[in-house]
Coordinates of C-alpha atoms in Angstrom, one line a residue:
M1 CA 0.0 0.0 0.0
A2 CA 1.0 3.7 -0.3
R3 CA 3.3 5.0 2.4
L4 CA 1.4 6.7 5.2
P5 CA 2.3 10.2 6.4
R6 CA 4.4 10.0 9.5
V7 CA 1.8 11.4 11.9
Y8 CA 1.7 11.4 15.7
V9 CA -1.3 9.7 17.3
E10 CA -1.8 9.5 21.0
N11 CA -1.6 5.9 22.5
A12 CA -0.1 4.5 19.3
V13 CA 3.2 2.9 18.5
Y14 CA 5.0 2.4 15.2
Y15 CA 6.0 -1.1 14.1
I16 CA 9.1 -0.5 12.0
S17 CA 10.7 -2.8 9.5
C18 CA 14.1 -2.2 7.9
R19 CA 15.7 -4.5 5.3
A20 CA 19.2 -4.8 3.9
A21 CA 19.8 -4.0 0.2
Y22 CA 19.7 -7.0 -2.0
N23 CA 22.6 -9.5 -1.6
E24 CA 23.7 -7.7 1.5
K25 CA 23.5 -8.4 5.3
L26 CA 22.8 -5.7 7.9
F27 CA 24.8 -7.6 10.6
K28 CA 27.8 -9.7 9.8
G29 CA 29.2 -10.2 13.3
E30 CA 28.8 -9.4 17.0
K31 CA 30.4 -6.0 16.7
D32 CA 27.7 -4.9 14.2
Y33 CA 24.8 -5.9 16.4
R34 CA 26.4 -4.2 19.4
M35 CA 27.0 -1.0 17.4
Y36 CA 23.3 -0.8 16.3
L37 CA 22.1 -1.4 19.8
E38 CA 24.4 1.4 21.1
L39 CA 23.1 3.8 18.4
L40 CA 19.5 2.7 19.3
E41 CA 20.1 3.6 22.9
K42 CA 21.8 6.9 22.0
Y43 CA 18.9 8.1 19.9
R44 CA 16.3 6.8 22.3
K45 CA 17.7 9.3 24.8
E46 CA 18.3 12.1 22.3
Y47 CA 14.8 11.9 20.8
N48 CA 13.0 10.8 24.0
F49 CA 11.0 8.0 22.3
K50 CA 9.7 4.8 24.0
L51 CA 11.2 1.5 22.8
F52 CA 8.8 -1.3 23.6
A53 CA 10.5 -4.1 21.6
Y54 CA 13.2 -4.8 19.0
V55 CA 14.9 -7.7 17.2
L56 CA 18.0 -7.5 15.0
L57 CA 18.3 -10.3 12.4
P58 CA 21.1 -10.8 9.8
E59 CA 19.2 -9.3 6.9
H60 CA 16.5 -7.2 8.6
L61 CA 15.3 -5.7 11.9
H62 CA 12.0 -4.7 13.6
L63 CA 11.4 -2.0 16.2
L64 CA 8.3 -1.0 18.2
I65 CA 8.6 2.7 18.9
E66 CA 6.3 5.4 20.4
P67 CA 7.7 8.8 19.4
S68 CA 7.2 11.9 21.4
P69 CA 4.7 14.4 20.1
D70 CA 7.4 16.9 18.9
V71 CA 9.6 14.3 17.0
E72 CA 8.7 12.5 13.8
I73 CA 9.4 8.9 13.4
S74 CA 11.2 9.7 10.1
D75 CA 13.7 11.8 12.0
I76 CA 14.4 9.0 14.4
M77 CA 14.9 6.4 11.7
H78 CA 17.0 8.6 9.5
S79 CA 19.4 9.5 12.3
L80 CA 19.6 5.9 13.5
N81 CA 20.1 4.2 10.1
T82 CA 22.3 6.9 8.7
A83 CA 24.7 6.6 11.6
Y84 CA 24.7 2.8 11.3
S85 CA 25.3 2.9 7.6
K86 CA 28.2 5.3 8.1
Y87 CA 29.8 2.8 10.6
F88 CA 29.1 -0.2 8.4
N89 CA 30.5 1.2 5.2
S90 CA 33.6 2.5 6.9
Y91 CA 34.2 -0.8 8.8
Y92 CA 33.7 -3.0 5.8
N93 CA 35.2 -0.5 3.3
R94 CA 32.1 -0.5 1.1
R95 CA 30.0 2.2 -0.7
G96 CA 26.4 2.7 -1.5
H97 CA 23.1 2.1 0.3
L98 CA 23.0 -0.4 3.0
F99 CA 19.2 -0.4 3.5
R100 CA 16.8 -1.5 0.7
E101 CA 14.5 1.5 1.4
R102 CA 14.0 4.1 4.1
F103 CA 11.8 1.9 6.3
R104 CA 8.3 0.4 6.5
A105 CA 5.8 1.3 9.2
C106 CA 2.5 0.2 10.6
I107 CA 0.7 2.4 13.1
V108 CA -0.5 0.2 15.9
E109 CA -3.0 0.9 18.7
K110 CA -1.5 0.1 22.1
E111 CA -4.7 -0.9 23.7
G112 CA -5.4 -4.6 22.8
Y113 CA -2.5 -5.0 20.4
L114 CA 0.7 -4.2 22.2
D115 CA 1.3 -7.6 23.8
S116 CA 0.7 -9.4 20.5
V117 CA 3.0 -7.2 18.5
I118 CA 5.8 -7.6 21.1
K119 CA 5.3 -11.4 21.0
H120 CA 5.5 -11.3 17.2
I121 CA 8.8 -9.3 17.3
H122 CA 10.4 -11.6 19.8
N123 CA 9.4 -14.7 18.0
N124 CA 11.1 -13.7 14.7
P125 CA 14.3 -15.7 15.4
V126 CA 12.2 -18.8 16.2
R127 CA 10.0 -18.4 13.1
L128 CA 13.2 -18.1 10.9
K129 CA 14.7 -21.1 12.6
I130 CA 17.7 -19.2 13.9
T131 CA 17.0 -20.5 17.4
D132 CA 14.3 -22.6 19.1
N133 CA 14.1 -20.4 22.1
A134 CA 13.1 -16.8 21.7
S135 CA 14.4 -15.9 25.2
A136 CA 17.8 -17.2 24.3
Y137 CA 18.3 -14.9 21.3
P138 CA 20.9 -12.3 22.3
Y139 CA 19.9 -9.5 19.9
S140 CA 16.3 -8.8 20.9
S141 CA 14.5 -7.2 23.8
T142 CA 13.3 -10.4 25.4
Y143 CA 15.8 -10.0 28.2
L144 CA 14.2 -6.7 29.2
Y145 CA 11.0 -8.7 30.1
S146 CA 12.5 -12.0 31.4
K147 CA 15.0 -10.2 33.7
K148 CA 12.5 -7.4 34.7
D149 CA 14.9 -4.8 33.5
Y150 CA 13.0 -1.6 34.2
N151 CA 15.6 0.8 32.9
Y152 CA 13.2 1.1 30.1
K153 CA 10.3 2.8 31.8
E154 CA 7.9 2.1 29.0
I155 CA 8.0 -1.6 29.9
E156 CA 7.0 -0.9 33.5
E157 CA 4.4 1.6 32.3
A158 CA 2.6 -0.5 29.7
L159 CA 3.2 -4.1 30.6
S160 CA 3.1 -6.4 33.6
I161 CA 5.7 -9.2 33.4
E162 CA 3.0 -11.7 34.5
R163 CA 0.6 -10.7 31.7
Y164 CA 3.4 -10.8 29.1
R165 CA 4.5 -14.3 30.2
K166 CA 1.0 -15.5 30.2
N167 CA 0.3 -14.3 26.7
I168 CA 3.7 -15.1 25.2
S169 CA 2.5 -18.4 23.8
A170 CA -1.3 -18.0 24.1
E171 CA -2.2 -17.1 20.5
S172 CA -2.9 -19.7 17.8
K173 CA -0.7 -20.0 14.8
D174 CA -3.5 -18.7 12.6
K175 CA -3.9 -15.5 14.6
E176 CA -0.1 -15.1 14.6
L177 CA 0.0 -15.5 10.8
D178 CA -2.8 -13.0 10.4
L179 CA -1.1 -10.5 12.6
R180 CA 2.2 -10.9 10.7
K181 CA 0.4 -10.2 7.4
R182 CA -1.4 -7.2 8.7
L183 CA 1.9 -5.7 10.1
H184 CA 3.8 -6.3 7.0
R185 CA 1.1 -4.7 4.8
G186 CA 1.6 -1.5 6.8
G187 CA -1.2 1.0 7.3
V188 CA -3.1 1.0 10.6
L189 CA -3.7 -1.8 13.1
G190 CA -6.4 -1.1 15.7
S191 CA -10.1 -0.5 16.5
K192 CA -12.5 1.5 14.3
E193 CA -12.2 4.4 16.7
F194 CA -8.4 4.3 16.5
K195 CA -8.5 4.1 12.7
R196 CA -10.8 7.1 12.7
R197 CA -8.3 9.1 14.8
V198 CA -5.4 8.2 12.6
K199 CA -7.4 9.2 9.5
E200 CA -8.2 12.5 11.2
E201 CA -4.5 13.1 11.9
I202 CA -3.6 12.2 8.3
Q203 CA -6.2 14.7 7.0
K204 CA -4.7 17.4 9.2
N205 CA -1.3 16.5 7.8
K206 CA -2.5 16.7 4.3
S207 CA -4.1 20.2 4.9
V208 CA -0.7 21.5 6.2
S209 CA 1.1 19.9 3.2
S210 CA -1.5 21.5 0.8
E211 CA -0.8 24.9 2.2
N212 CA 3.0 24.4 1.9
S213 CA 2.5 23.2 -1.6
K214 CA 0.5 26.3 -2.6
R215 CA 3.4 28.5 -1.3
R216 CA 6.0 26.4 -3.1
K217 CA 4.2 26.8 -6.5
N218 CA 5.1 30.5 -6.4
H219 CA 8.8 29.7 -6.3
V220 CA 10.9 30.1 -9.4
I221 CA 11.5 26.3 -9.6
G222 CA 7.7 25.7 -9.4
I223 CA 7.9 23.2 -6.6
S224 CA 4.5 21.4 -6.2
L225 CA 3.4 17.9 -5.2
G226 CA 5.8 16.0 -7.4
V227 CA 9.0 14.0 -7.6
I228 CA 12.0 16.2 -8.0
V229 CA 15.2 14.4 -8.6
L230 CA 18.8 15.2 -9.3
L231 CA 19.1 18.7 -7.8
A232 CA 22.8 19.5 -8.1
F233 CA 24.6 22.5 -6.6
L234 CA 28.0 24.2 -6.8
A235 CA 29.1 26.3 -3.8
G236 CA 31.9 28.4 -2.6
I237 CA 32.6 28.8 1.1
V238 CA 31.9 32.1 2.9
K239 CA 35.0 33.5 4.6
Y240 CA 33.1 34.3 7.8
L241 CA 30.1 33.0 9.7
R242 CA 27.0 34.9 8.8
F243 CA 23.7 33.3 10.0
Q244 CA 20.2 34.1 8.8
P245 CA 17.8 34.7 11.8
R246 CA 15.0 32.6 10.1
S247 CA 17.3 29.6 9.8
I248 CA 19.5 29.6 12.9
P249 CA 18.3 29.7 16.6
K250 CA 19.2 32.7 18.7
E251 CA 21.5 30.7 20.9
S252 CA 23.5 29.7 17.8
R253 CA 23.6 33.2 16.4
K254 CA 25.2 34.7 19.5
E255 CA 28.1 32.2 19.1
A256 CA 28.8 33.2 15.5
V257 CA 32.0 35.2 15.2
P258 CA 33.7 36.5 12.1
L259 CA 36.6 34.4 10.8
A260 CA 39.5 35.7 8.7
S261 CA 39.3 32.5 6.7
V262 CA 37.8 29.0 6.8
V263 CA 39.6 26.0 5.3
I264 CA 37.9 22.6 5.2
K265 CA 40.6 19.9 5.7
E266 CA 39.1 17.7 8.4
I267 CA 35.6 16.4 9.2
K268 CA 35.3 18.7 12.3
D269 CA 36.0 21.8 10.1
L270 CA 32.6 21.6 8.5
N271 CA 30.7 22.5 11.7
N272 CA 29.8 26.2 12.1
T273 CA 30.3 27.1 8.5
E274 CA 28.0 28.6 5.9
W275 CA 28.0 28.2 2.2
T276 CA 26.4 30.1 -0.7
V277 CA 25.0 27.9 -3.4
K278 CA 23.3 28.1 -6.7
F279 CA 20.6 25.7 -7.9
T280 CA 19.8 25.3 -11.6
S281 CA 16.7 23.7 -13.2
R282 CA 17.7 21.0 -15.7
N283 CA 14.2 21.2 -17.4
E284 CA 13.7 25.0 -17.4
G285 CA 17.3 26.4 -17.1
K286 CA 16.2 28.6 -14.2
S287 CA 18.3 29.1 -11.2
F288 CA 18.1 30.4 -7.6
P289 CA 20.5 31.1 -4.8
D290 CA 20.5 29.4 -1.4
T291 CA 22.5 29.4 1.9
L292 CA 23.5 26.1 3.5
S293 CA 24.5 26.3 7.2
F294 CA 26.1 23.7 9.4
V295 CA 25.7 24.8 13.1
N296 CA 26.2 22.7 16.2
G297 CA 25.8 19.4 14.3
K298 CA 22.6 20.6 12.5
F299 CA 22.2 21.3 8.8
V300 CA 19.7 23.9 7.4
S301 CA 18.9 25.3 4.0
A302 CA 17.6 28.9 4.2
W303 CA 15.5 28.5 1.0
F304 CA 13.8 25.3 2.0
H305 CA 13.5 26.2 5.7
Q306 CA 10.8 28.6 4.8
D307 CA 8.8 25.7 3.3
G308 CA 8.9 23.8 6.5
F309 CA 12.2 21.8 6.1
N310 CA 13.6 22.1 9.6
P311 CA 17.3 21.7 10.7
T312 CA 18.4 18.1 10.9
N313 CA 21.4 16.1 12.0
Y314 CA 23.9 15.3 9.3
S315 CA 26.6 12.6 8.8
V316 CA 30.2 13.3 7.7
T317 CA 32.8 11.0 6.3
R318 CA 36.2 11.3 4.6
S319 CA 37.2 9.6 1.3
G320 CA 40.7 10.5 0.2
N321 CA 40.9 14.3 -0.1
K322 CA 37.1 14.7 -0.1
I323 CA 34.8 15.5 2.9
I324 CA 31.4 14.0 2.2
W325 CA 28.2 15.0 4.1
E326 CA 24.7 13.6 3.9
T327 CA 21.3 14.3 5.5
M328 CA 17.6 14.0 4.9
Q329 CA 14.8 16.5 5.6
T330 CA 11.0 16.1 5.6
S331 CA 8.1 18.6 5.4
G332 CA 4.6 17.1 5.1
N333 CA 4.7 14.6 2.3
A334 CA 7.9 16.0 0.8
T335 CA 11.4 14.7 1.5
I336 CA 14.8 16.1 0.5
S337 CA 17.9 13.8 0.4
W338 CA 21.2 15.8 0.4
R339 CA 24.7 14.7 -0.4
G340 CA 27.7 17.1 -0.7
E341 CA 31.4 16.6 -1.5
I342 CA 34.0 19.2 -0.4
E343 CA 37.4 19.2 -2.1
A344 CA 39.9 22.1 -2.2
N345 CA 37.4 24.3 -0.4
K346 CA 34.8 23.8 -3.2
M347 CA 31.5 21.9 -2.7
R348 CA 29.5 20.0 -5.3
G349 CA 26.5 17.9 -4.5
I350 CA 23.1 16.4 -5.3
A351 CA 19.8 16.9 -3.5
S352 CA 16.7 14.9 -4.4
L353 CA 13.3 16.4 -3.4
R354 CA 10.5 13.9 -3.6
S355 CA 6.8 14.5 -3.2
K356 CA 3.8 12.8 -4.7
D357 CA 2.4 13.6 -8.2
K358 CA 4.8 15.3 -10.5
A359 CA 8.4 15.0 -11.7
Q360 CA 10.9 17.7 -12.5
D361 CA 14.7 17.5 -12.9
L362 CA 17.0 20.1 -11.5
I363 CA 20.8 20.4 -11.8

């Protein structure tokens, strides 16, 4: 089915599935599993989301997350999977995408479904014949329940260990198979009232997106609901830090001091810099300027920020003499994927802006 907008619904959790690219494994050894779990814990604290269950398998993984109202699930998964991909590609000296797609999600009502979905997640290693004992699998959250580890307050809040143990093997195989199919189809899993609330939130999301779309149509590049690919830019570095109030928080602006010169040689040098850029439309030949800022670990585009694309975390790697940065931003139904390469103090890059109905190429 079509991908649902990443909406926040009270008393709901996201069942997340991430799969490796074809002919690839997400986890090749113990170190990989441990790294993903460390990153999962890091971003759980940073984004303040609740983690009810997880399982890491060689070629895919499942998470059960309840995001906080002010953080989108897309931001959580982008930060988590980007950081892990960066580690994996560096450790195994590989290039390219590690994950087959961004991720798949099913919005699940907590009341009446939480126990069953947790059970489904924990039983994955048994179903795949990796082990015959779900509790013995080391890369899932079963130990949080079996050992009564209440460091995760969400477990203490939502579940009783006694109820969980009682229900862990209570469902029939037919019900389990039906649940698995419904989860993997995505969409919404819950009561009629819950589905109504989700639909209501989606409609609100679409209304906001529609307003943003109307404003974007007035821009020189004619951004509307569409699929915009291959947006390339050429930039020269500004010799001092000069922040735009609409893009940079006040606490960041007060730390901005003029610099005689800025030279990008190391990964750390990218932070607290600002770049002037020029975008050109491949189809129409039109161009427009933009300002890209990297401040306190956050990336922001002045042009797209006014359309609702808020500052995001970015990843940085080094390849020979090149400094490479990547990030992804979302606004309503639109997503921008950014990738830039810096060499000899010059930046070239590609940004892909995807929406829904229309295609336009920019260079």
